[in-house]
mmCIF file with all atom_site columns, C-alpha atoms in Angstrom:
data_model
loop_
_atom_site.group_PDB
_atom_site.id
_atom_site.type_symbol
_atom_site.label_atom_id
_atom_site.label_alt_id
_atom_site.label_comp_id
_atom_site.label_asym_id
_atom_site.label_entity_id
_atom_site.label_seq_id
_atom_site.pdbx_PDB_ins_code
_atom_site.Cartn_x
_atom_site.Cartn_y
_atom_site.Cartn_z
_atom_site.occupancy
_atom_site.B_iso_or_equiv
_atom_site.pdbx_formal_charge
_atom_site.auth_seq_id
_atom_site.auth_comp_id
_atom_site.auth_asym_id
_atom_site.auth_atom_id
_atom_site.pdbx_PDB_model_num
ATOM 1   C CA . MET A 1 1   ? 43.082  -13.814 39.714 1.00 44.00 ? 1   MET A CA 1
ATOM 2   C CA . GLU A 1 2   ? 41.201  -13.716 43.091 1.00 47.00 ? 2   GLU A CA 1
ATOM 3   C CA . ASN A 1 3   ? 37.830  -15.454 43.105 1.00 56.00 ? 3   ASN A CA 1
ATOM 4   C CA . GLY A 1 4   ? 36.236  -11.912 43.889 1.00 74.00 ? 4   GLY A CA 1
ATOM 5   C CA . SER A 1 5   ? 37.455  -10.408 41.285 1.00 95.00 ? 5   SER A CA 1
ATOM 6   C CA . TRP A 1 6   ? 34.967  -11.896 38.409 1.00 96.00 ? 6   TRP A CA 1
ATOM 7   C CA . ILE A 1 7   ? 31.279  -10.413 37.742 1.00 97.00 ? 7   ILE A CA 1
ATOM 8   C CA . SER A 1 8   ? 28.501  -12.053 35.454 1.00 97.00 ? 8   SER A CA 1
ATOM 9   C CA . VAL A 1 9   ? 27.101  -9.654  33.498 1.00 97.00 ? 9   VAL A CA 1
ATOM 10  C CA . GLU A 1 10  ? 23.771  -10.645 31.358 1.00 97.00 ? 10  GLU A CA 1
ATOM 11  C CA . ILE A 1 11  ? 23.881  -8.500  27.495 1.00 97.00 ? 11  ILE A CA 1
ATOM 12  C CA . CYS A 1 12  ? 20.860  -8.840  25.740 1.00 96.00 ? 12  CYS A CA 1
ATOM 13  C CA . ALA A 1 13  ? 18.544  -7.477  22.534 1.00 95.00 ? 13  ALA A CA 1
ATOM 14  C CA . ALA A 1 14  ? 15.379  -7.199  21.859 1.00 90.00 ? 14  ALA A CA 1
ATOM 15  C CA . TRP A 1 15  ? 14.581  -6.905  18.093 1.00 82.00 ? 15  TRP A CA 1
ATOM 16  C CA . PRO A 1 16  ? 11.099  -7.385  16.371 1.00 81.00 ? 16  PRO A CA 1
ATOM 17  C CA . ASP A 1 17  ? 12.273  -10.683 15.183 1.00 85.00 ? 17  ASP A CA 1
ATOM 18  C CA . ARG A 1 18  ? 14.487  -12.334 17.801 1.00 87.00 ? 18  ARG A CA 1
ATOM 19  C CA . VAL A 1 19  ? 15.566  -11.889 21.304 1.00 93.00 ? 19  VAL A CA 1
ATOM 20  C CA . LEU A 1 20  ? 19.106  -12.641 22.045 1.00 95.00 ? 20  LEU A CA 1
ATOM 21  C CA . ARG A 1 21  ? 20.814  -13.048 25.815 1.00 97.00 ? 21  ARG A CA 1
ATOM 22  C CA . GLN A 1 22  ? 24.568  -14.329 26.711 1.00 97.00 ? 22  GLN A CA 1
ATOM 23  C CA . MET A 1 23  ? 25.756  -14.136 30.081 1.00 97.00 ? 23  MET A CA 1
ATOM 24  C CA . LEU A 1 24  ? 30.244  -13.358 30.599 1.00 97.00 ? 24  LEU A CA 1
ATOM 25  C CA . ARG A 1 25  ? 32.131  -13.243 33.290 1.00 96.00 ? 25  ARG A CA 1
ATOM 26  C CA . VAL A 1 26  ? 34.218  -10.913 33.415 1.00 97.00 ? 26  VAL A CA 1
ATOM 27  C CA . PRO A 1 27  ? 36.823  -9.142  35.433 1.00 96.00 ? 27  PRO A CA 1
ATOM 28  C CA . VAL A 1 28  ? 35.774  -6.275  38.204 1.00 97.00 ? 28  VAL A CA 1
ATOM 29  C CA . GLY A 1 29  ? 35.676  -2.617  36.636 1.00 96.00 ? 29  GLY A CA 1
ATOM 30  C CA . SER A 1 30  ? 34.473  -4.251  33.132 1.00 97.00 ? 30  SER A CA 1
ATOM 31  C CA . THR A 1 31  ? 33.208  -1.453  31.119 1.00 97.00 ? 31  THR A CA 1
ATOM 32  C CA . ALA A 1 32  ? 30.550  -1.913  28.447 1.00 95.00 ? 32  ALA A CA 1
ATOM 33  C CA . LEU A 1 33  ? 32.855  -0.734  25.583 1.00 94.00 ? 33  LEU A CA 1
ATOM 34  C CA . GLN A 1 34  ? 35.238  -3.984  26.681 1.00 95.00 ? 34  GLN A CA 1
ATOM 35  C CA . LEU A 1 35  ? 32.512  -5.997  26.246 1.00 95.00 ? 35  LEU A CA 1
ATOM 36  C CA . LYS A 1 36  ? 31.286  -5.112  22.727 1.00 93.00 ? 36  LYS A CA 1
ATOM 37  C CA . SER A 1 37  ? 34.578  -6.640  22.196 1.00 92.00 ? 37  SER A CA 1
ATOM 38  C CA . HIS A 1 38  ? 34.636  -9.406  24.383 1.00 95.00 ? 38  HIS A CA 1
ATOM 39  C CA . PRO A 1 39  ? 36.150  -12.850 22.494 1.00 95.00 ? 39  PRO A CA 1
ATOM 40  C CA . ASP A 1 40  ? 33.478  -14.760 23.762 1.00 96.00 ? 40  ASP A CA 1
ATOM 41  C CA . LEU A 1 41  ? 30.211  -12.340 22.838 1.00 96.00 ? 41  LEU A CA 1
ATOM 42  C CA . ASP A 1 42  ? 28.236  -14.313 20.475 1.00 94.00 ? 42  ASP A CA 1
ATOM 43  C CA . GLU A 1 43  ? 28.338  -13.297 16.813 1.00 95.00 ? 43  GLU A CA 1
ATOM 44  C CA . ALA A 1 44  ? 24.556  -12.455 16.614 1.00 94.00 ? 44  ALA A CA 1
ATOM 45  C CA . LEU A 1 45  ? 25.553  -9.823  19.945 1.00 94.00 ? 45  LEU A CA 1
ATOM 46  C CA . ARG A 1 46  ? 28.228  -8.399  17.924 1.00 94.00 ? 46  ARG A CA 1
ATOM 47  C CA . LEU A 1 47  ? 25.729  -7.736  14.828 1.00 92.00 ? 47  LEU A CA 1
ATOM 48  C CA . ALA A 1 48  ? 22.823  -6.677  17.307 1.00 92.00 ? 48  ALA A CA 1
ATOM 49  C CA . TRP A 1 49  ? 25.507  -4.388  18.999 1.00 92.00 ? 49  TRP A CA 1
ATOM 50  C CA . ARG A 1 50  ? 26.359  -2.456  15.388 1.00 91.00 ? 50  ARG A CA 1
ATOM 51  C CA . GLN A 1 51  ? 22.795  -1.441  15.407 1.00 89.00 ? 51  GLN A CA 1
ATOM 52  C CA . ALA A 1 52  ? 22.395  -0.541  18.377 1.00 91.00 ? 52  ALA A CA 1
ATOM 53  C CA . SER A 1 53  ? 21.950  3.297   18.753 1.00 89.00 ? 53  SER A CA 1
ATOM 54  C CA . ALA A 1 54  ? 22.234  3.063   22.771 1.00 93.00 ? 54  ALA A CA 1
ATOM 55  C CA . VAL A 1 55  ? 22.412  0.833   25.739 1.00 95.00 ? 55  VAL A CA 1
ATOM 56  C CA . GLY A 1 56  ? 21.130  0.601   29.385 1.00 96.00 ? 56  GLY A CA 1
ATOM 57  C CA . VAL A 1 57  ? 21.583  -1.040  32.167 1.00 97.00 ? 57  VAL A CA 1
ATOM 58  C CA . PHE A 1 58  ? 17.891  -2.187  33.444 1.00 94.00 ? 58  PHE A CA 1
ATOM 59  C CA . GLY A 1 59  ? 15.822  -0.190  31.672 1.00 92.00 ? 59  GLY A CA 1
ATOM 60  C CA . ARG A 1 60  ? 18.412  2.672   32.284 1.00 95.00 ? 60  ARG A CA 1
ATOM 61  C CA . LEU A 1 61  ? 20.870  4.433   29.717 1.00 95.00 ? 61  LEU A CA 1
ATOM 62  C CA . TRP A 1 62  ? 24.528  3.347   30.630 1.00 96.00 ? 62  TRP A CA 1
ATOM 63  C CA . PRO A 1 63  ? 27.576  4.897   29.811 1.00 96.00 ? 63  PRO A CA 1
ATOM 64  C CA . MET A 1 64  ? 30.093  2.926   27.612 1.00 94.00 ? 64  MET A CA 1
ATOM 65  C CA . ARG A 1 65  ? 32.724  3.654   29.797 1.00 96.00 ? 65  ARG A CA 1
ATOM 66  C CA . GLU A 1 66  ? 31.029  3.125   33.334 1.00 96.00 ? 66  GLU A CA 1
ATOM 67  C CA . PRO A 1 67  ? 32.186  0.080   35.050 1.00 97.00 ? 67  PRO A CA 1
ATOM 68  C CA . LEU A 1 68  ? 29.472  -2.603  35.166 1.00 97.00 ? 68  LEU A CA 1
ATOM 69  C CA . HIS A 1 69  ? 28.534  -4.737  38.340 1.00 97.00 ? 69  HIS A CA 1
ATOM 70  C CA . ASP A 1 70  ? 27.888  -8.581  39.319 1.00 97.00 ? 70  ASP A CA 1
ATOM 71  C CA . GLY A 1 71  ? 24.806  -9.409  38.272 1.00 97.00 ? 71  GLY A CA 1
ATOM 72  C CA . ASP A 1 72  ? 23.762  -6.559  35.587 1.00 97.00 ? 72  ASP A CA 1
ATOM 73  C CA . ARG A 1 73  ? 21.583  -6.982  32.042 1.00 97.00 ? 73  ARG A CA 1
ATOM 74  C CA . LEU A 1 74  ? 23.474  -4.664  29.553 1.00 97.00 ? 74  LEU A CA 1
ATOM 75  C CA . GLU A 1 75  ? 20.432  -3.928  26.770 1.00 96.00 ? 75  GLU A CA 1
ATOM 76  C CA . LEU A 1 76  ? 21.489  -3.460  23.781 1.00 96.00 ? 76  LEU A CA 1
ATOM 77  C CA . TRP A 1 77  ? 18.462  -0.747  22.543 1.00 93.00 ? 77  TRP A CA 1
ATOM 78  C CA . ARG A 1 78  ? 18.035  -0.802  18.746 1.00 86.00 ? 78  ARG A CA 1
ATOM 79  C CA . PRO A 1 79  ? 17.012  2.719   17.215 1.00 81.00 ? 79  PRO A CA 1
ATOM 80  C CA . LEU A 1 80  ? 13.340  3.949   17.186 1.00 70.00 ? 80  LEU A CA 1
ATOM 81  C CA . CYS A 1 81  ? 11.126  3.355   14.497 1.00 73.00 ? 81  CYS A CA 1
ATOM 82  C CA . ALA A 1 82  ? 8.956   6.725   15.185 1.00 72.00 ? 82  ALA A CA 1
ATOM 83  C CA . ASP A 1 83  ? 9.382   9.871   17.579 1.00 75.00 ? 83  ASP A CA 1
ATOM 84  C CA . PRO A 1 84  ? 7.343   8.766   20.579 1.00 75.00 ? 84  PRO A CA 1
ATOM 85  C CA . LYS A 1 85  ? 5.885   12.596  21.010 1.00 83.00 ? 85  LYS A CA 1
ATOM 86  C CA . GLU A 1 86  ? 5.039   12.229  17.755 1.00 83.00 ? 86  GLU A CA 1
ATOM 87  C CA . ALA A 1 87  ? 3.160   9.224   18.262 1.00 78.00 ? 87  ALA A CA 1
ATOM 88  C CA . ARG A 1 88  ? 1.156   10.505  21.241 1.00 84.00 ? 88  ARG A CA 1
ATOM 89  C CA . ARG A 1 89  ? 0.331   13.673  19.600 1.00 86.00 ? 89  ARG A CA 1
ATOM 90  C CA . ALA A 1 90  ? -1.130  11.483  16.803 1.00 83.00 ? 90  ALA A CA 1
ATOM 91  C CA . LEU A 1 91  ? -3.100  9.533   18.970 1.00 84.00 ? 91  LEU A CA 1
ATOM 92  C CA . ALA A 1 92  ? -4.685  12.526  20.949 1.00 86.00 ? 92  ALA A CA 1
ATOM 93  C CA . ARG A 1 93  ? -5.518  13.623  17.319 1.00 85.00 ? 93  ARG A CA 1
ATOM 94  C CA . LEU A 1 94  ? -7.757  10.199  16.724 1.00 84.00 ? 94  LEU A CA 1
ATOM 95  C CA . LYS A 1 95  ? -8.931  10.564  19.843 1.00 82.00 ? 95  LYS A CA 1
ATOM 96  C CA . ASN A 1 96  ? -10.242 14.132  19.661 1.00 80.00 ? 96  ASN A CA 1
ATOM 97  C CA . VAL A 1 97  ? -11.999 13.334  16.207 1.00 73.00 ? 97  VAL A CA 1
ATOM 98  C CA . ASP A 1 98  ? -13.650 10.011  18.029 1.00 67.00 ? 98  ASP A CA 1
ATOM 99  C CA . ALA A 1 99  ? -14.835 12.695  20.662 1.00 67.00 ? 99  ALA A CA 1
ATOM 100 C CA . GLY A 1 100 ? -16.425 14.775  18.196 1.00 64.00 ? 100 GLY A CA 1
ATOM 101 C CA . ALA A 1 101 ? -18.546 12.028  16.474 1.00 58.00 ? 101 ALA A CA 1
ATOM 102 C CA . PRO A 1 102 ? -22.447 11.477  17.526 1.00 59.00 ? 102 PRO A CA 1
ATOM 103 C CA . ARG A 1 103 ? -22.225 8.502   19.790 1.00 57.00 ? 103 ARG A CA 1
ATOM 104 C CA . ARG A 1 104 ? -24.806 5.886   19.965 1.00 60.00 ? 104 ARG A CA 1
ATOM 105 C CA . ARG A 1 105 ? -27.160 5.800   22.252 1.00 62.00 ? 105 ARG A CA 1
ATOM 106 C CA . ARG A 1 106 ? -27.673 1.993   24.499 1.00 64.00 ? 106 ARG A CA 1
ATOM 107 C CA . ASP A 1 107 ? -30.793 0.335   24.204 1.00 62.00 ? 107 ASP A CA 1
ATOM 108 C CA . ARG A 1 108 ? -32.118 0.013   28.353 1.00 64.00 ? 108 ARG A CA 1
ATOM 109 C CA . GLY A 1 109 ? -34.488 -2.429  27.197 1.00 63.00 ? 109 GLY A CA 1
ATOM 110 C CA . SER A 1 110 ? -37.995 -2.244  28.732 1.00 57.00 ? 110 SER A CA 1
ATOM 111 C CA . GLY A 1 111 ? -38.532 -1.791  32.548 1.00 55.00 ? 111 GLY A CA 1
#
């Protein structure tokens, strides 16, 4: 193959207990789906991929069959532990309860 027909792609996964990263040189036109079964992919990343709920490139959801580009960072996203909307609602309820509580007056001192 010619020199220009290869790209470098980083694959990473961030779990609560570990962070995994690996650089791979792959042919131009390679997709996330193809990287999933790449022979040089680290075994820990293979396991992380089986646990992943989706993949993204630089924080954006990425279709598995979409070709990757040179320098892309393919991120393996773990499943959510909580619904983000429900978490915001619970936080808002807490703030509303706190807002109804009497506030202490600050001592401004004499003078």
